[in-house]
XYZ file of C-alpha atoms in Angstrom:
415
model
C -25.270 33.191 -12.930
C -24.446 30.191 -15.109
C -27.183 27.632 -14.467
C -25.082 24.554 -15.231
C -22.310 25.753 -12.973
C -24.643 26.359 -10.050
C -26.136 22.857 -10.360
C -22.657 21.296 -10.490
C -21.534 23.297 -7.486
C -24.663 22.269 -5.587
C -24.134 18.563 -6.343
C -20.475 18.814 -5.313
C -21.527 20.433 -2.023
C -24.075 17.686 -1.365
C -21.458 14.988 -2.025
C -18.994 16.760 0.277
C -21.599 16.916 3.061
C -22.432 13.233 2.633
C -18.755 12.271 2.820
C -18.251 14.472 5.873
C -21.250 13.034 7.726
C -20.257 9.479 6.884
C -16.685 10.110 8.033
C -17.967 11.375 11.340
C -19.959 8.181 11.913
C -16.824 5.996 12.302
C -17.342 3.494 9.515
C -16.270 2.711 5.970
C -17.480 5.357 3.522
C -18.101 4.814 -0.178
C -16.044 7.114 -2.428
C -17.675 6.386 -5.797
C -20.596 4.891 -7.576
C -19.539 1.542 -8.999
C -17.043 1.630 -11.856
C -18.921 -1.357 -13.226
C -16.050 -3.828 -13.138
C -13.747 -5.477 -10.611
C -11.019 -3.192 -9.250
C -7.611 -4.722 -9.978
C -5.235 -1.986 -8.820
C -5.273 0.767 -6.191
C -2.749 3.472 -5.310
C -3.272 6.501 -3.071
C -0.957 9.472 -2.571
C -2.355 12.302 -0.470
C -5.603 13.306 -2.229
C -4.770 11.535 -5.508
C -6.351 8.095 -6.009
C -5.524 5.798 -8.941
C -7.750 2.812 -9.733
C -7.522 0.170 -12.457
C -10.441 -2.028 -13.468
C -11.042 -5.183 -15.450
C -12.573 -3.943 -18.758
C -13.144 -0.234 -17.989
C -9.538 0.946 -17.838
C -8.234 3.512 -15.356
C -10.002 6.005 -13.084
C -8.406 8.953 -11.297
C -9.482 11.282 -8.492
C -7.496 14.370 -7.533
C -9.713 15.323 -4.585
C -9.752 12.275 -2.347
C -12.631 10.554 -4.113
C -15.143 13.403 -4.332
C -14.983 13.301 -8.152
C -13.585 10.841 -10.691
C -12.485 10.824 -14.323
C -11.526 7.994 -16.672
C -8.018 8.260 -18.105
C -7.709 5.822 -21.006
C -6.205 7.924 -23.803
C -3.689 5.748 -25.631
C -4.837 2.462 -24.082
C -5.580 -0.210 -26.688
C -6.848 -2.652 -24.059
C -9.096 -1.669 -21.156
C -8.803 -5.030 -19.351
C -6.307 -3.843 -16.753
C -4.940 -6.440 -14.329
C -2.412 -4.479 -12.257
C -1.276 -0.964 -11.353
C 1.732 0.607 -9.649
C 3.065 4.135 -9.170
C 6.311 5.664 -7.962
C 7.472 9.242 -8.331
C 6.305 10.392 -11.784
C 5.817 6.936 -13.313
C 2.394 5.288 -13.405
C 2.309 1.801 -14.921
C -0.521 -0.642 -15.620
C -0.538 -4.249 -16.810
C -3.237 -5.504 -19.169
C -4.829 -8.776 -20.223
C -3.201 -9.322 -23.591
C -1.603 -5.973 -24.471
C 1.310 -5.827 -22.023
C 2.372 -2.809 -19.982
C 1.356 0.809 -20.526
C 3.200 3.709 -18.913
C 2.154 7.271 -18.148
C 4.227 10.131 -16.781
C 1.317 12.591 -16.470
C -1.070 10.838 -14.063
C -2.736 8.838 -16.834
C -3.656 11.734 -19.105
C -1.844 9.838 -21.875
C -0.409 6.320 -22.118
C 2.277 4.618 -24.203
C 2.590 0.864 -24.719
C 5.648 -0.974 -23.395
C 6.064 -4.584 -24.572
C 9.466 -4.865 -26.267
C 11.003 -8.155 -25.124
C 7.807 -9.646 -23.682
C 6.679 -13.051 -24.946
C 3.164 -13.012 -23.463
C 1.887 -9.622 -22.346
C -0.666 -10.762 -19.723
C 0.569 -8.754 -16.736
C -0.853 -9.645 -13.314
C 1.656 -7.831 -11.057
C 3.773 -4.670 -11.212
C 6.226 -2.906 -8.915
C 8.842 -0.141 -9.219
C 11.959 -0.800 -7.137
C 14.179 1.293 -4.854
C 16.603 2.967 -5.475
C 17.140 2.211 -9.190
C 13.489 2.418 -10.248
C 13.477 -0.882 -12.131
C 9.991 -1.962 -13.201
C 9.044 -5.554 -12.342
C 6.213 -7.213 -14.285
C 4.654 -10.581 -13.454
C 2.887 -12.506 -16.221
C 0.739 -15.578 -16.624
C 2.668 -18.603 -17.874
C 5.934 -16.800 -18.691
C 7.084 -15.758 -15.225
C 8.618 -12.398 -14.480
C 10.097 -9.561 -16.520
C 12.263 -6.584 -15.603
C 12.897 -3.244 -17.284
C 15.882 -1.160 -16.207
C 15.052 1.752 -18.541
C 11.525 2.779 -17.481
C 9.782 0.286 -19.747
C 11.637 0.767 -23.027
C 12.930 -2.831 -23.094
C 12.028 -5.897 -21.011
C 13.990 -9.058 -20.236
C 12.989 -12.291 -18.504
C 14.155 -12.524 -14.887
C 12.012 -15.364 -13.488
C 11.121 -18.496 -15.447
C 8.020 -20.233 -14.097
C 4.775 -21.562 -15.544
C 2.826 -20.026 -12.672
C 1.180 -16.613 -12.633
C 3.282 -14.027 -10.816
C 0.591 -12.284 -8.787
C 2.340 -10.031 -6.270
C 5.617 -8.155 -5.652
C 6.722 -6.721 -2.307
C 9.738 -4.766 -0.993
C 10.670 -5.733 2.582
C 11.988 -3.318 5.240
C 15.385 -5.017 4.833
C 15.526 -3.911 1.201
C 15.139 -7.280 -0.497
C 12.136 -8.278 -2.602
C 9.579 -11.080 -2.455
C 7.126 -12.263 -5.085
C 4.409 -14.916 -5.239
C 4.035 -17.211 -8.258
C 1.326 -19.824 -7.860
C 2.213 -21.833 -4.714
C 5.831 -20.601 -4.664
C 7.460 -17.674 -2.854
C 10.608 -16.182 -4.428
C 13.227 -13.791 -3.034
C 15.515 -11.271 -4.761
C 18.400 -9.364 -3.196
C 19.239 -7.320 -6.316
C 16.012 -5.416 -7.068
C 14.511 -8.241 -9.104
C 17.404 -8.894 -11.489
C 17.345 -12.533 -10.304
C 15.185 -14.655 -7.975
C 15.570 -17.674 -5.682
C 12.780 -19.920 -4.435
C 12.430 -19.857 -0.641
C 9.077 -21.591 -0.042
C 6.559 -23.857 -1.725
C 3.028 -24.208 -0.378
C 0.079 -26.519 -1.020
C -2.108 -23.616 -2.191
C -1.657 -20.568 -4.411
C -0.007 -17.645 -2.643
C -1.328 -14.132 -3.246
C -0.255 -11.094 -1.178
C 2.662 -10.203 1.121
C 3.070 -7.827 4.084
C 5.351 -7.308 7.082
C 5.059 -6.016 10.656
C 7.832 -4.804 13.007
C 9.217 -7.419 15.390
C 10.711 -6.636 18.773
C 13.469 -6.016 19.615
C 14.441 -5.799 15.929
C 13.594 -7.174 12.505
C 10.177 -7.903 11.070
C 7.589 -10.639 10.582
C 6.634 -11.732 7.058
C 3.046 -12.611 6.173
C 1.889 -14.303 2.977
C -1.783 -14.764 2.124
C -3.280 -17.585 0.087
C -6.487 -19.246 -1.043
C -6.500 -20.974 2.349
C -5.534 -18.345 4.881
C -2.373 -16.591 6.043
C 1.124 -17.849 6.833
C 3.627 -16.070 9.111
C 7.406 -16.307 9.336
C 9.349 -14.864 12.271
C 12.771 -15.980 10.987
C 13.102 -14.360 7.564
C 11.252 -17.122 5.732
C 13.099 -20.139 7.155
C 9.889 -21.566 8.655
C 6.189 -20.739 8.529
C 3.095 -20.987 10.740
C -0.588 -20.714 9.818
C -2.258 -17.758 11.588
C -5.964 -17.993 10.809
C -7.818 -17.766 14.134
C -10.927 -15.659 13.488
C -10.648 -15.813 9.684
C -13.938 -17.385 8.627
C -13.192 -16.501 4.973
C -9.690 -17.781 4.246
C -9.358 -16.678 0.621
C -7.243 -13.638 1.494
C -6.708 -11.317 -1.455
C -4.858 -8.366 0.140
C -2.544 -7.583 3.055
C -1.314 -4.216 4.404
C 0.083 -3.038 7.709
C 0.262 0.095 9.808
C 3.015 -0.474 12.336
C 2.174 -3.683 14.220
C -1.422 -3.603 12.992
C -2.121 -5.969 10.087
C -5.139 -5.757 7.784
C -6.411 -8.558 5.527
C -8.931 -8.236 2.705
C -10.878 -11.399 1.892
C -12.997 -12.812 -0.888
C -16.359 -12.737 0.867
C -15.571 -11.838 4.474
C -14.638 -8.183 4.055
C -11.703 -6.694 5.987
C -10.048 -8.229 9.054
C -7.675 -6.659 11.584
C -5.021 -8.300 13.748
C -3.153 -6.375 16.435
C -1.069 -9.352 17.571
C 0.748 -10.511 14.444
C -2.014 -12.703 13.112
C -2.654 -14.709 16.274
C -6.244 -13.430 16.289
C -8.353 -11.663 13.672
C -11.521 -9.582 13.953
C -13.812 -8.140 11.269
C -14.019 -4.359 10.775
C -16.794 -4.197 8.183
C -19.162 -1.506 9.462
C -20.290 0.459 6.391
C -19.035 -2.043 3.802
C -21.820 -3.121 1.468
C -19.591 -5.461 -0.553
C -17.412 -7.967 1.285
C -15.415 -9.166 -1.732
C -12.178 -7.204 -1.313
C -9.601 -7.048 -4.102
C -7.097 -4.439 -2.847
C -6.141 -2.588 0.341
C -3.993 0.553 0.638
C -2.915 2.785 3.541
C -2.065 6.466 3.096
C -2.368 9.691 5.051
C -4.169 8.331 8.101
C -6.720 6.335 6.085
C -7.127 2.739 4.981
C -8.708 2.198 1.561
C -10.496 -0.933 0.339
C -11.406 -1.794 -3.268
C -14.041 -4.361 -4.167
C -15.152 -6.844 -6.802
C -18.117 -4.657 -7.762
C -15.952 -1.625 -8.581
C -16.303 0.494 -5.439
C -13.598 2.174 -3.341
C -14.159 2.617 0.403
C -12.196 4.624 2.952
C -11.987 4.500 6.724
C -10.069 6.578 9.260
C -7.114 4.478 10.352
C -6.830 5.713 13.939
C -10.507 4.995 14.573
C -10.133 1.430 13.310
C -7.036 0.704 15.378
C -8.151 2.358 18.623
C -11.543 0.636 18.432
C -9.761 -2.630 19.267
C -9.108 -3.530 22.892
C -5.758 -1.903 23.585
C -4.837 -4.671 26.041
C -4.384 -6.987 23.045
C -1.663 -4.743 21.609
C 0.457 -5.257 24.754
C 3.087 -2.606 24.036
C 5.695 -2.621 26.788
C 8.617 -0.698 25.261
C 9.373 2.371 23.191
C 10.439 1.708 19.616
C 11.279 3.983 16.683
C 11.473 1.874 13.532
C 13.689 2.403 10.505
C 11.860 4.346 7.825
C 10.650 2.368 4.821
C 11.634 2.493 2.048
C 15.171 3.663 2.683
C 16.750 5.139 0.577
C 13.584 6.888 -0.595
C 12.319 9.333 -3.219
C 10.249 11.330 -2.610
C 8.233 9.747 0.223
C 8.852 7.285 3.029
C 6.947 6.044 6.073
C 8.094 6.276 9.696
C 6.481 4.120 12.379
C 6.924 3.878 16.123
C 5.298 2.567 19.271
C 4.950 4.042 22.730
C 3.861 2.215 25.913
C 2.685 5.485 27.492
C 0.527 8.425 26.533
C 2.231 11.779 26.252
C 3.073 14.827 24.212
C 4.810 13.548 21.085
C 7.018 15.225 18.509
C 8.563 13.730 15.384
C 10.882 16.058 13.493
C 13.265 15.812 10.539
C 16.708 17.461 10.469
C 19.455 17.875 7.892
C 23.107 16.969 8.533
C 23.758 20.438 9.953
C 21.068 19.966 12.579
C 18.616 22.340 10.943
C 14.974 21.353 11.330
C 13.358 20.810 7.921
C 9.984 19.285 8.856
C 7.687 18.651 11.812
C 5.654 15.496 11.215
C 4.000 15.144 14.642
C 3.433 17.736 17.351
C 0.548 16.663 19.580
C -0.577 14.607 22.566
C -0.949 10.910 21.617
C -2.277 7.916 23.509
C -0.104 4.837 24.028
C -0.054 2.713 20.889
C 1.500 2.219 17.463
C 1.636 4.977 14.861
C 2.846 5.627 11.317
C 3.278 8.834 9.320
C 4.477 9.633 5.821
C 7.320 12.044 5.087
C 7.225 13.491 1.563
C 10.459 15.292 0.731
C 8.946 16.649 -2.479
C 6.520 18.723 -0.423
C 9.128 19.983 2.041
C 11.236 22.879 0.744
C 12.317 20.846 -2.274
C 14.980 18.989 -0.291
C 18.124 17.814 -2.056
C 19.588 14.305 -2.015
C 21.543 13.357 1.071
C 21.391 12.150 4.670
C 18.643 13.324 7.021
C 17.740 12.450 10.597
C 14.334 11.950 12.193
C 13.908 12.342 15.961
C 11.057 11.040 18.088
C 10.385 12.465 21.539
C 7.677 11.218 23.900
C 8.078 12.765 27.345
C 11.657 11.997 28.381
C 12.129 9.312 25.716
C 14.193 10.517 22.742
C 15.474 8.470 19.790
C 17.000 9.500 16.464
C 17.564 7.537 13.263
C 19.165 8.235 9.903
C 17.515 8.091 6.482
C 18.715 8.748 2.934
C 16.947 10.791 0.267
C 18.144 9.578 -3.140
C 16.803 11.621 -6.039
């Protein structure tokens, strides 16, 4: 027997056991020893985790965080400020060397700066459905590339740092630049200012609003603001936030999570009216990024550590009376159109056997996403067309059934 192999296999088994035992204890679990620098970007897709750091480049795990490798081949600057991924394109923004793009999960990188005046890139996003790349810089506003990073052009002139991009369920885009919130209805080709605050704005998220529409949340150095009328007016929603420097926002259905600079992670089940800490297992409370994927919520920290927690355990640990769900609701999938993955969320006021299935235009079932007994509450699942019989572009339908309640909605796969 190869001695080195047996030691490696033994260590892998020990790590797997530790992760399993920690997962069973209903708390945040640590997925890595510290990367040594602040985590600036986080993306999770199934078992693949992508992390960018300030000064140590990019790390990648293909097994859900059990093992990690650095992927910096071709990078001329390891001070990475931002990261985004969609389909086969992985992009990072650096402090001084612009954007780098990889189409092989970071195994190799190529620089992308043609047309950029100052390549300090603090924010990145790839749009739907045209796959434009949006890049936010410090001092020179925003840039857009319509050809996968070959050439960039200015699309937002501002002296502020563009720190965050977000695609809303309605298909338009928002971005934060210093104390200003901008909106784009053409995938970032142009922007209009819709709000100015007294403090720098950071992250953006939404939650479903009954009977239709969605709430918009924007975080800042001084708490969180909420709009229930598409940005026309705003209200502070900070009850329970004892650390108001909020660095990250994500949602799962009506449940909203906030990462703070010193207070860890907060959860609100009532659209920000009240917040509670969910920090059991976190050893560092300075959160830089949050991400939700595959039934887990992930948190990245200032000291270079990624944590994971089971999403259903976090949500159901909160008093369900606060959620106050009184009606059935199947939400429109987001994004839509999509390629290859999209998320479907719904809420049910009763417990019952639940199915969520996907059909093609001929009525043929192509995927079963849920087939189990679920308690009353809000839920979200991901549908990945790339993992389902290699589906072709076109119209598909998803149908939710809980007891006698049945609702169907249409979605579009655009490859």
